[in-house]
XYZ file of C-alpha atoms in Angstrom:
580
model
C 103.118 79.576 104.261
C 99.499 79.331 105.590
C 97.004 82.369 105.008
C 97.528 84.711 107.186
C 101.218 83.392 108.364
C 103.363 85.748 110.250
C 105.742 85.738 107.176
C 103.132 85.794 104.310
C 103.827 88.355 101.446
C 102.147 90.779 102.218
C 103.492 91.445 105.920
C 106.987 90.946 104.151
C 106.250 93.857 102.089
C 105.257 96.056 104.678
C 108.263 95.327 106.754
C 110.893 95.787 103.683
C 113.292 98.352 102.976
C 110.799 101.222 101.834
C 109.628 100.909 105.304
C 112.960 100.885 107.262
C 114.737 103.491 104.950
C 111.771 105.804 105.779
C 111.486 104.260 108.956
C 114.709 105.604 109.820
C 114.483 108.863 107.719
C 111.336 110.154 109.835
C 112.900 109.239 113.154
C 115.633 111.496 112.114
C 113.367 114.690 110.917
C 112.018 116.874 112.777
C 109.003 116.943 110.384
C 105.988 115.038 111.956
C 103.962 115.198 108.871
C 104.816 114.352 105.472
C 103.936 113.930 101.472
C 103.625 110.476 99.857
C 104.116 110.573 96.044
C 103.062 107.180 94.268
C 102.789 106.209 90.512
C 99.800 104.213 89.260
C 102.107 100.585 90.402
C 103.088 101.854 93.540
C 99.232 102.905 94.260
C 98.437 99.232 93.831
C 101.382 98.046 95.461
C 100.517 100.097 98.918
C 97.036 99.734 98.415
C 97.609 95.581 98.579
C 99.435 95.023 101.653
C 98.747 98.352 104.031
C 96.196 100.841 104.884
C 96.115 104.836 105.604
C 96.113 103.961 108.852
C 99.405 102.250 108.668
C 100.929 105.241 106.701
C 99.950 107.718 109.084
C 101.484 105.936 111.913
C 104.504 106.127 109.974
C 104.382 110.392 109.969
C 102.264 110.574 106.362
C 99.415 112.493 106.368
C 99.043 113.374 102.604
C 98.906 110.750 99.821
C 99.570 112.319 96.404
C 99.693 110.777 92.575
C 103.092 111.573 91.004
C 101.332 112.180 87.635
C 98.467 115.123 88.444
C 98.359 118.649 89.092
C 99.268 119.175 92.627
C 99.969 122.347 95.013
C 103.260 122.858 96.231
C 103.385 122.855 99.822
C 106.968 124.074 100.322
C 107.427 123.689 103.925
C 106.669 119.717 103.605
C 109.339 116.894 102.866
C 107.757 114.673 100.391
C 108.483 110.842 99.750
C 108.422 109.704 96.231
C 107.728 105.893 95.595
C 107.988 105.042 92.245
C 109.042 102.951 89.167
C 112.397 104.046 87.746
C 110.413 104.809 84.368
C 111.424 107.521 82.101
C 107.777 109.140 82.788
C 108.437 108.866 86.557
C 111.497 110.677 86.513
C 110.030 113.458 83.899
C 107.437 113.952 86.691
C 109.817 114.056 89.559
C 112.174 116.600 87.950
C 109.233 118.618 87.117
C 108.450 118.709 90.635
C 111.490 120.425 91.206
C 112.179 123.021 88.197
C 111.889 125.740 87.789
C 111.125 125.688 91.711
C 110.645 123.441 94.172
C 107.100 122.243 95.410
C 108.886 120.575 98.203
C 111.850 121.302 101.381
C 113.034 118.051 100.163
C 112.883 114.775 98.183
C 113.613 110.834 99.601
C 113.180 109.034 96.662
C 112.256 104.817 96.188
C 112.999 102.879 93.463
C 110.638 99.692 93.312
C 113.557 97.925 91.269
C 117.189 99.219 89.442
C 117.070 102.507 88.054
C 118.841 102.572 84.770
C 122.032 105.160 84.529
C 120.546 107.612 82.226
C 117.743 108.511 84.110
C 119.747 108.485 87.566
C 122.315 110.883 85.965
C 118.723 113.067 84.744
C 117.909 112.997 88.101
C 121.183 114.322 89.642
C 121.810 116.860 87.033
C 118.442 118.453 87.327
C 117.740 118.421 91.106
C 120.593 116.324 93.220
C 120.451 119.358 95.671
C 117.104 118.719 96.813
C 117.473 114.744 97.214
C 118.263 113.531 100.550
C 117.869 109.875 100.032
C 117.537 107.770 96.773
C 117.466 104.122 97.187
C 116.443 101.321 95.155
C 114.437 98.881 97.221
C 113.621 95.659 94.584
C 109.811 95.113 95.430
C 108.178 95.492 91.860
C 105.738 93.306 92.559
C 101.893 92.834 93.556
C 101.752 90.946 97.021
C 97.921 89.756 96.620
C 97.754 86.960 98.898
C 99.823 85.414 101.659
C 101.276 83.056 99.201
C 100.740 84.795 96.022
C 102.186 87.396 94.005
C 101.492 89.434 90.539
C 103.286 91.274 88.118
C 101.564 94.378 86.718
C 100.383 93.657 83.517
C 98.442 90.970 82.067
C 99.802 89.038 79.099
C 100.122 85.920 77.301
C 103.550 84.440 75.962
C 103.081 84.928 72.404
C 102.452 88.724 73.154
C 105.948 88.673 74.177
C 108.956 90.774 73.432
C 112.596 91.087 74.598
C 111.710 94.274 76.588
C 108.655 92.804 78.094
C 110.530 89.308 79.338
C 113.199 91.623 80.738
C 110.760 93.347 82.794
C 108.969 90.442 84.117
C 113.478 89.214 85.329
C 113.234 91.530 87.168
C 109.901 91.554 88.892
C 110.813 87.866 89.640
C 114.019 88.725 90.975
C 112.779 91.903 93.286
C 109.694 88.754 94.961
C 113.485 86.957 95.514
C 115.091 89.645 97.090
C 112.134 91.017 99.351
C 111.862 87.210 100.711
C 115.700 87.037 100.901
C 116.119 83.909 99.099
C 118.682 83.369 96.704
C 116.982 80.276 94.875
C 118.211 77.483 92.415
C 116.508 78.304 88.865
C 114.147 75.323 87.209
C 111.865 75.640 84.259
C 110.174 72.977 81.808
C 111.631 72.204 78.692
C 109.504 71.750 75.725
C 110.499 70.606 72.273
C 109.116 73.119 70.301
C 110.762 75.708 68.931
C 108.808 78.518 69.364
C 108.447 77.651 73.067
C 112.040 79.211 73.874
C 110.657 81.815 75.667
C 110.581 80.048 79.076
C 114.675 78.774 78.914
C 115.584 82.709 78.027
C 113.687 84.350 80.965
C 115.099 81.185 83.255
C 118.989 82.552 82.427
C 117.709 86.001 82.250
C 116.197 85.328 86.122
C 119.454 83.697 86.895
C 121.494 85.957 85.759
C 120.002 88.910 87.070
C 119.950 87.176 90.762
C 123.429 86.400 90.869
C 123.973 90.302 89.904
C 121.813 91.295 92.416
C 123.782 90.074 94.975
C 127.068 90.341 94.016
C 125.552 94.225 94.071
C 124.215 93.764 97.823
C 124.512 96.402 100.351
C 126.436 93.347 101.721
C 129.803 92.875 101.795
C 130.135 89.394 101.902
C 128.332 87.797 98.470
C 125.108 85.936 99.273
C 125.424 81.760 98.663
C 122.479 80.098 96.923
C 119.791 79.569 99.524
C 117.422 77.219 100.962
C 114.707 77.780 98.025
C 113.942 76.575 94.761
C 112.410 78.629 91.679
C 110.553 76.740 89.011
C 109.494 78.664 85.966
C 106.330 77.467 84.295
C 104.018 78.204 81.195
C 100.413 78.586 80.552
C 100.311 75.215 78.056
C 101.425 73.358 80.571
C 97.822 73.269 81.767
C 95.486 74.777 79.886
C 92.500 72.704 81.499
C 92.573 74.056 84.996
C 91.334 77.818 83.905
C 89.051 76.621 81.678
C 86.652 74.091 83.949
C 84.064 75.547 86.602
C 85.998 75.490 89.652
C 83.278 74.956 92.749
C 85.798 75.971 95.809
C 84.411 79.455 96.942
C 87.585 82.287 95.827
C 87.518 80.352 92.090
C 83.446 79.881 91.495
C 82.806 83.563 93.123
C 84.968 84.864 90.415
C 83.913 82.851 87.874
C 80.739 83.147 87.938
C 79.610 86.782 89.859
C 80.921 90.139 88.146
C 83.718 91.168 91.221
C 85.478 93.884 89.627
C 88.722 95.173 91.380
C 87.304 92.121 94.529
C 84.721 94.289 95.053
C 81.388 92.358 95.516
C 77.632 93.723 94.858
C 75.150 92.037 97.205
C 71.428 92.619 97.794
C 70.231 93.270 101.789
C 66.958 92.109 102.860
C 65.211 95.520 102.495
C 66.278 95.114 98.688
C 69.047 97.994 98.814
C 72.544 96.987 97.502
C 75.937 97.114 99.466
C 79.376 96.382 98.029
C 82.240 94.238 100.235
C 86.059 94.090 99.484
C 86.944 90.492 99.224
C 90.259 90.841 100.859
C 92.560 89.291 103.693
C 91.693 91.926 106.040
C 88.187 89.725 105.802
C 89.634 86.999 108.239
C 85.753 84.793 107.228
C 86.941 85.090 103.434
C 90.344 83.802 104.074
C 88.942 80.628 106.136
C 86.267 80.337 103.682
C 87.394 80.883 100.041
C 89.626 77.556 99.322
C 86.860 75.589 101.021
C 84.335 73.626 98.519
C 80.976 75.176 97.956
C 79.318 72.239 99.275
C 80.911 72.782 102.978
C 80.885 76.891 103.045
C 77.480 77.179 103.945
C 77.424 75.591 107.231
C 81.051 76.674 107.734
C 79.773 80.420 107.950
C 78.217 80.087 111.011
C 80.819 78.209 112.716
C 83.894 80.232 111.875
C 82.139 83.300 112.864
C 82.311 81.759 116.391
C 85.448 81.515 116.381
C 86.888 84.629 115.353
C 84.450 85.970 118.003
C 86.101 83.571 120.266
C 89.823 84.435 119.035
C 89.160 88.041 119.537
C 87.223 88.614 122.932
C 88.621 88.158 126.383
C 87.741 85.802 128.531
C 84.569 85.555 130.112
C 84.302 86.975 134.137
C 84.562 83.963 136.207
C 81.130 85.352 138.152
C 79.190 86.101 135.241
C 78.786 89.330 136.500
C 78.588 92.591 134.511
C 80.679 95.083 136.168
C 80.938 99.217 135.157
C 84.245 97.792 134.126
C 82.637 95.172 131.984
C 80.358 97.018 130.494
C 82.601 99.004 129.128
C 84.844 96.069 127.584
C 81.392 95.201 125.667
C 81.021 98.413 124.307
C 84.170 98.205 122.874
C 84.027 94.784 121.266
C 80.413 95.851 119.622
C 82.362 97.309 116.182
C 84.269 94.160 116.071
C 81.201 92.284 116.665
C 78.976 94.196 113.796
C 82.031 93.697 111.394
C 81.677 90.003 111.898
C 77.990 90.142 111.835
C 78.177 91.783 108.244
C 80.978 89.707 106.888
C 78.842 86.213 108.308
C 76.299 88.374 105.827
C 78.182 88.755 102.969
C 79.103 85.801 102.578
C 75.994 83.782 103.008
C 74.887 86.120 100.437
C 77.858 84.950 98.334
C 77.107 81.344 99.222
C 73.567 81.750 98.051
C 74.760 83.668 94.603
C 76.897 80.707 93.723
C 74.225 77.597 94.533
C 71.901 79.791 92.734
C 74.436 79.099 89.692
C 74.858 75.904 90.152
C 71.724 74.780 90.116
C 70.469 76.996 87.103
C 73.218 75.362 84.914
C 76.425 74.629 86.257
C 75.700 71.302 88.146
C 74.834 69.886 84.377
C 78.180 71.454 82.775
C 79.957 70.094 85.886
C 79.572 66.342 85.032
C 80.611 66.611 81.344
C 83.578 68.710 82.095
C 85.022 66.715 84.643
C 84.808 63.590 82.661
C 86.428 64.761 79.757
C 89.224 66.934 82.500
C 89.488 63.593 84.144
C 89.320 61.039 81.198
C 87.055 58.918 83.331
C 83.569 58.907 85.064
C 82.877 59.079 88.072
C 82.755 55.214 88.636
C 86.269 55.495 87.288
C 85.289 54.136 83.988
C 87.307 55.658 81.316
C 85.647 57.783 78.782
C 86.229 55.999 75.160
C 84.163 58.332 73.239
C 84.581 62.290 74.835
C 82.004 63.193 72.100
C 79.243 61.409 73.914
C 80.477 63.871 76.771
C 80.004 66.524 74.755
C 76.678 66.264 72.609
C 74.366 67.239 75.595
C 76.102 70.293 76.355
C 75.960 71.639 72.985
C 72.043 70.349 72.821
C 71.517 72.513 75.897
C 70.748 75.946 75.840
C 73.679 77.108 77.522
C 75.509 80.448 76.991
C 77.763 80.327 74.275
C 81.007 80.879 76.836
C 79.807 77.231 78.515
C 79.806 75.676 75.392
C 82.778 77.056 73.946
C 84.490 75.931 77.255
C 83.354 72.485 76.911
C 84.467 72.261 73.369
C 87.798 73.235 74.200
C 88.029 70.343 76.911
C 86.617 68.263 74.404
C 89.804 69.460 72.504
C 92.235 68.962 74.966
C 91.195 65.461 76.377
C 92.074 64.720 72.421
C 95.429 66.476 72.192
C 93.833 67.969 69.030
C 90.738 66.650 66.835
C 90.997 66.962 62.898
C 89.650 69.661 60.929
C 86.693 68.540 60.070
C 85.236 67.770 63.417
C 86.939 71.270 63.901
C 84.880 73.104 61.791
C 81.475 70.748 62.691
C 82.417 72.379 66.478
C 82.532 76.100 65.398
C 79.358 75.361 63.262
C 77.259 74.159 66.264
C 77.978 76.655 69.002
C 77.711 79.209 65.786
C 81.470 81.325 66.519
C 81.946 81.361 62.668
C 83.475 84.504 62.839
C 84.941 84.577 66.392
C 86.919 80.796 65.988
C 89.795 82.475 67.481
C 88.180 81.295 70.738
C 89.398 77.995 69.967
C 91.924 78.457 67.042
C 94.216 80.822 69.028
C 94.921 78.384 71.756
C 97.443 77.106 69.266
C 99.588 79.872 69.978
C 100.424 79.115 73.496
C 101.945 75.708 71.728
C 98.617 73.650 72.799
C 97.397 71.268 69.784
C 94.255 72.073 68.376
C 94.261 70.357 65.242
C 95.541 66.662 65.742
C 98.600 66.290 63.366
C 101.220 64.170 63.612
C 104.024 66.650 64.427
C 101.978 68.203 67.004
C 101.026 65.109 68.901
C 104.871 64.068 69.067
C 106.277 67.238 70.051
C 103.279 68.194 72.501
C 103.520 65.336 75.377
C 100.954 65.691 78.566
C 102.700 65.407 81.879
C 101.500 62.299 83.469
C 98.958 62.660 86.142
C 98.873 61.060 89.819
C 96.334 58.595 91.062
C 94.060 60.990 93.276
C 90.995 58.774 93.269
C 91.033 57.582 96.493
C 90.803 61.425 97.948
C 88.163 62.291 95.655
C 85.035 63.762 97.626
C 82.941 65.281 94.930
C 81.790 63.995 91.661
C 81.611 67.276 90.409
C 85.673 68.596 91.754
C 87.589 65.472 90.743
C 89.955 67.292 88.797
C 93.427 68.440 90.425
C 95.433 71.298 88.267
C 98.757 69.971 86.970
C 100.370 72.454 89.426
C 99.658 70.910 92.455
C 101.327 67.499 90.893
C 104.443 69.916 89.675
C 104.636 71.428 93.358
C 104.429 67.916 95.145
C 107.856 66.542 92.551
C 109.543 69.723 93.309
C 109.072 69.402 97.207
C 109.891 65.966 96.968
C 112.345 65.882 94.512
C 110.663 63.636 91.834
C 111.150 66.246 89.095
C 112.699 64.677 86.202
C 115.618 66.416 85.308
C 115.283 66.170 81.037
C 111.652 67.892 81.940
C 113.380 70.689 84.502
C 116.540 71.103 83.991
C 118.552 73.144 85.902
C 119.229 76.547 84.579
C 121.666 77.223 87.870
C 122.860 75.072 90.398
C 120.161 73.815 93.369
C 121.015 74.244 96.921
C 121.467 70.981 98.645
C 118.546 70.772 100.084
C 117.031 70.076 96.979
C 119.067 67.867 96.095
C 120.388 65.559 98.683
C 124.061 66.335 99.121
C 125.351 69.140 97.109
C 124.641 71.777 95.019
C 123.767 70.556 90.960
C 125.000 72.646 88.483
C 123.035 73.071 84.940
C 126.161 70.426 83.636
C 125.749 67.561 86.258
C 122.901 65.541 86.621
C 120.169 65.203 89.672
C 120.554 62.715 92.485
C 117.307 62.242 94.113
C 116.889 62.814 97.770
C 113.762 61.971 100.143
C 111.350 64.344 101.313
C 113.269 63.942 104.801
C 116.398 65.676 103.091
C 114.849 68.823 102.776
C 115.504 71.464 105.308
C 112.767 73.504 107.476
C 111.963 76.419 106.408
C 112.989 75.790 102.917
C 110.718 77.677 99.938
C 109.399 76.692 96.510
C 108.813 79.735 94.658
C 106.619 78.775 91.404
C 105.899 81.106 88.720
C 103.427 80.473 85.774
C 104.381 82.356 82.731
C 100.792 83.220 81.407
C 98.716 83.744 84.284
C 97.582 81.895 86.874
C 94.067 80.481 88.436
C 92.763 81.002 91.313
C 92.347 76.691 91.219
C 96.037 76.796 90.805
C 96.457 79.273 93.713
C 94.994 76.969 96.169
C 97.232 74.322 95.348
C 100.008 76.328 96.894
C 97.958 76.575 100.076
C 97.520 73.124 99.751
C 100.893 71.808 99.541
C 102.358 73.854 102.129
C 99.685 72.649 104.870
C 100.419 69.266 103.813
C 104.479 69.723 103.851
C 105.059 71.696 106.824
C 109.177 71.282 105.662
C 108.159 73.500 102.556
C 106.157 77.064 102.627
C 105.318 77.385 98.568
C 104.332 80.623 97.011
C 102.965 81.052 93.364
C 103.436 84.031 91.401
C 102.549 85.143 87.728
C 102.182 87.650 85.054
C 98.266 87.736 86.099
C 95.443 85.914 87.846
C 93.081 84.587 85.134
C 89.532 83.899 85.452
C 87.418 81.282 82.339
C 85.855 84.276 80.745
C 88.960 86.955 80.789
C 91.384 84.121 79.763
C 89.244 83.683 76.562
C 88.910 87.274 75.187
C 93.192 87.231 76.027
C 92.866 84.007 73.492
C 90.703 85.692 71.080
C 92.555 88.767 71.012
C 95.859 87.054 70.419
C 95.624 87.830 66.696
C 94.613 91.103 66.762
């Protein structure tokens, strides 16, 4: 699914059931204006994919949060969108006892609301609940192909409760696209690394209750889509190196808090921009390399002007009438005025970076990513890599960084050479930097059991596409993606927590029992999906790559989803913290 596709998440969102249940609830009342009640998720959830504008055409004029003081307003029908928490319900009832702030309630679920507090519900208020429905959508629709949950963890933070929630956030992305997928994840041979086969049978199982439970009838077969579950080791390179496509260096190396960016205008004052899809220059823009976005801007600007206006009077002439069109298309023409500004400011921001200090870290990084130079010469001694990083007076995040990829080209170095490491960038007392990254089952220390159990997947030939010295590395994900379209996936490395639909699989459907037959990329339907979701969090590198494959397999839209999107510096303090 291409940015900005008809069918991208976030349009999918808009149109689901929250929209036709009270679609078809404000047709029906003879209220025109109405109350929206949201929780802090369902804030962020509306706030992603729709604006006021869209709510008021829909008959809301008020927007409320479920969990302040507000005034009643008795005459008004309010909506309440919500989690089906325990403190969502406590607020709801409270709404409604001792009297009523509202004529009535119509009441959304994002996901299943447990019996208990359904039978609260009903035997504290029923009579003033018209509707209650529970519409599956607990999730964060960021991007035309991506998707969030609402919390940011790694796996060994982990508990029962916590993998049960993140089921069913998976399972609410399946049933707002309608798919009804085969379940995949990777296998590992560690021990500790069940986590990943328990949420794939907790994902299958919940789906197949789902929609036995359907509003259908009839019970939903497997459909034409595939979900692979994945974890943060599998990969622990890609959110680590400096990343110099625009969307991954912008937030890697400027402060945009909440994609909200600071920039300076000419007369020195500062203005802030929301670096969001509504930005149709960011969305052409941010997968692009740095090298090309500069003299992209003015280009693409062009033709969104182009896209947008009419066509041109045949005469030339400027009528009354044509006037008049040209006053019209003059806000439309200053918004793309200030967003060619923004993001030439951007542009300039970033190759002010890079050539302070992050051209030098570039080369070093990507060798030891890469495990050659840029000849293609492979690297025998990584430490050679490293040594003038850790002479240079880089911050101590850059070196730490570097050191880690020194790490991970190893599978591990001993503990010696360890310590040496911690010594020289001087993170005595804040090792967990480098020591915690054991936890997500990555080798840090090179022993023998490690370095059998702990096998890297095997990496395809991409030098002959290589444009940059400095971007030869390609996340593991994209290779992952490309087997899974194709069906190249080994099945002792994914197996099969549920049976496949047969377009992924030749001929039939393959239960967890049977083993794969390979088909050809010509074997898989149109319109078929690849949902992908990294257990862990996700880059915004790895995020691309799902752009990527689906422009490249036009059988196959692929959309990536996670816990949380990670940048170098947040996925660190997460490391460090681990221990605490």
């Amino acid at each position: 699914m291409a940015a900005g596709a008809e069918h991208g998440l976030k349009r999918i969102v808009w149109q689901s059931k929250f929209m036709e249940y009270s679609a078809d609830f404000l047709h029906t009342s003879c209220m025109h204006s109405l109350i929206l009640i949201l929780d802090q998720f369902t804030t962020r959830l509306l706030s992603s994919c729709c604006k006021m504008s869209n709510l008021m055409s829909e008959g809301i004029t008020i927007v409320e949060d479920l969990h302040k003081n507000r005034e009643p307003v008795p005459e008004m029908k309010a909506i309440y969108f919500m989690r089906p928490t325990a403190m969502c319900v406590d607020a709801f009832i409270n709404d409604f006892k001792p009297k009523p702030k509202y004529k009535a309630a119509y009441v959304f679920f994002t996901d299943y609301c447990p019996d208990d507090l359904f039978d609260k519900m009903k035997k504290n208020c029923a009579k003033h609940i018209k509707v209650c429905k529970e519409i599956n959508i607990s999730f964060l629709p960021l991007e035309a192909q991506v998707s969030v949950d609402s919390f940011s963890l790694l796996w060994p933070s982990i508990v029962d409760q916590t993998l049960e929630t993140i089921a069913n956030q998976i399972v609410t992305l399946c049933a707002t696209l309608d798919e009804y997928p085969g379940v995949r994840y990777k296998k590992y041979s560690q021990p500790a690394l069940t986590h990943f086969t328990c949420l794939a049978e907790l994902v299958d199982n919940k789906l197949a209750r789902h929609y036995e439970l359907d509003d259908n009838s009839k019970k939903k077969g497997k459909t034409q889509a595939q979900l692979l579950i994945v974890d943060r080791a599998l990969d622990p390179v890609s959110p680590i190196l400096h990343e110099l496509t625009f969307q991954a260096m912008a937030y890697d190396l400027i402060p945009i808090k909440d994609n909200n960016y600071e920039y300076k205008l000419k007369d020195g004052s500062k203005k802030e921009a929301l670096l969001n899809e509504e930005d149709e220059l960011w969305v052409k823009l941010r997968h692009m390399h740095i090298a090309e976005v500069t003299g992209q801007i003015p280009k693409l600007v062009k033709e969104i002007s182009a896209n947008r206006d009419e066509k041109k009077q045949a005469d030339g002439n400027i009528t009354i009438g044509g006037l008049s069109q040209l006053m019209k298309k003059m806000p439309g023409f200053r918004k793309q005025m200030t967003q060619k500004t923004v993001h030439v400011s951007l542009a300039e921001d970033l190759m002010s970076h890079f050539q302070k200090n992050v051209e030098k870290l570039c080369k070093a990084e990507q060798d030891l990513a890469v495990g050659a130079d840029a000849e293609g010469q492979k690297v025998k001694d990584p430490m050679r890599m490293l040594l003038p990083v850790l002479l240079h007076p880089h911050d101590t995040t850059d070196k730490i960084r570097a050191v880690l990829l020194y790490i991970f080209s190893l599978n591990g170095t001993t503990a010696e050479n360890l310590n040496k490491l911690i010594q020289h960038v001087k993170i005595e007392d804040e090792s967990g930097y480098i020591l915690n990254w054991k936890h997500l089952g990555v080798p840090i220390l090179s022993t023998v059991s490690l370095m059998f159990s702990f096998r890297k997947q095997p990496r395809k030939d991409r030098s002959d596409k290589e444009t940059y010295n400095v971007s030869r590395w390609t996340p593991v994900i994209k290779d992952i993606m490309e087997d899974a379209v194709e069906n190249k996936l080994e099945v002792k490395d994914w197996p099969y927590q549920s049976e496949c639909p047969s377009a992924w699989n030749g001929s039939r459907a393959v239960s967890a029992r049977q083993k794969h037959k390979g088909s050809s990329p010509d074997d898989l339907r149109s319109g078929s999906r690849l949902i992908v979701f990294v257990l862990g969090g996700v880059s915004y590198s790895e995020m691309r790559c799902a752009y990527e494959v689906t422009h490249a397999n036009k059988s196959c839209e692929v959309i990536i989803g996670s816990t949380h999107i990670l940048t170098p510096r947040g996925l660190l303090e997460d490391i460090y913290n681990l221990d605490k």
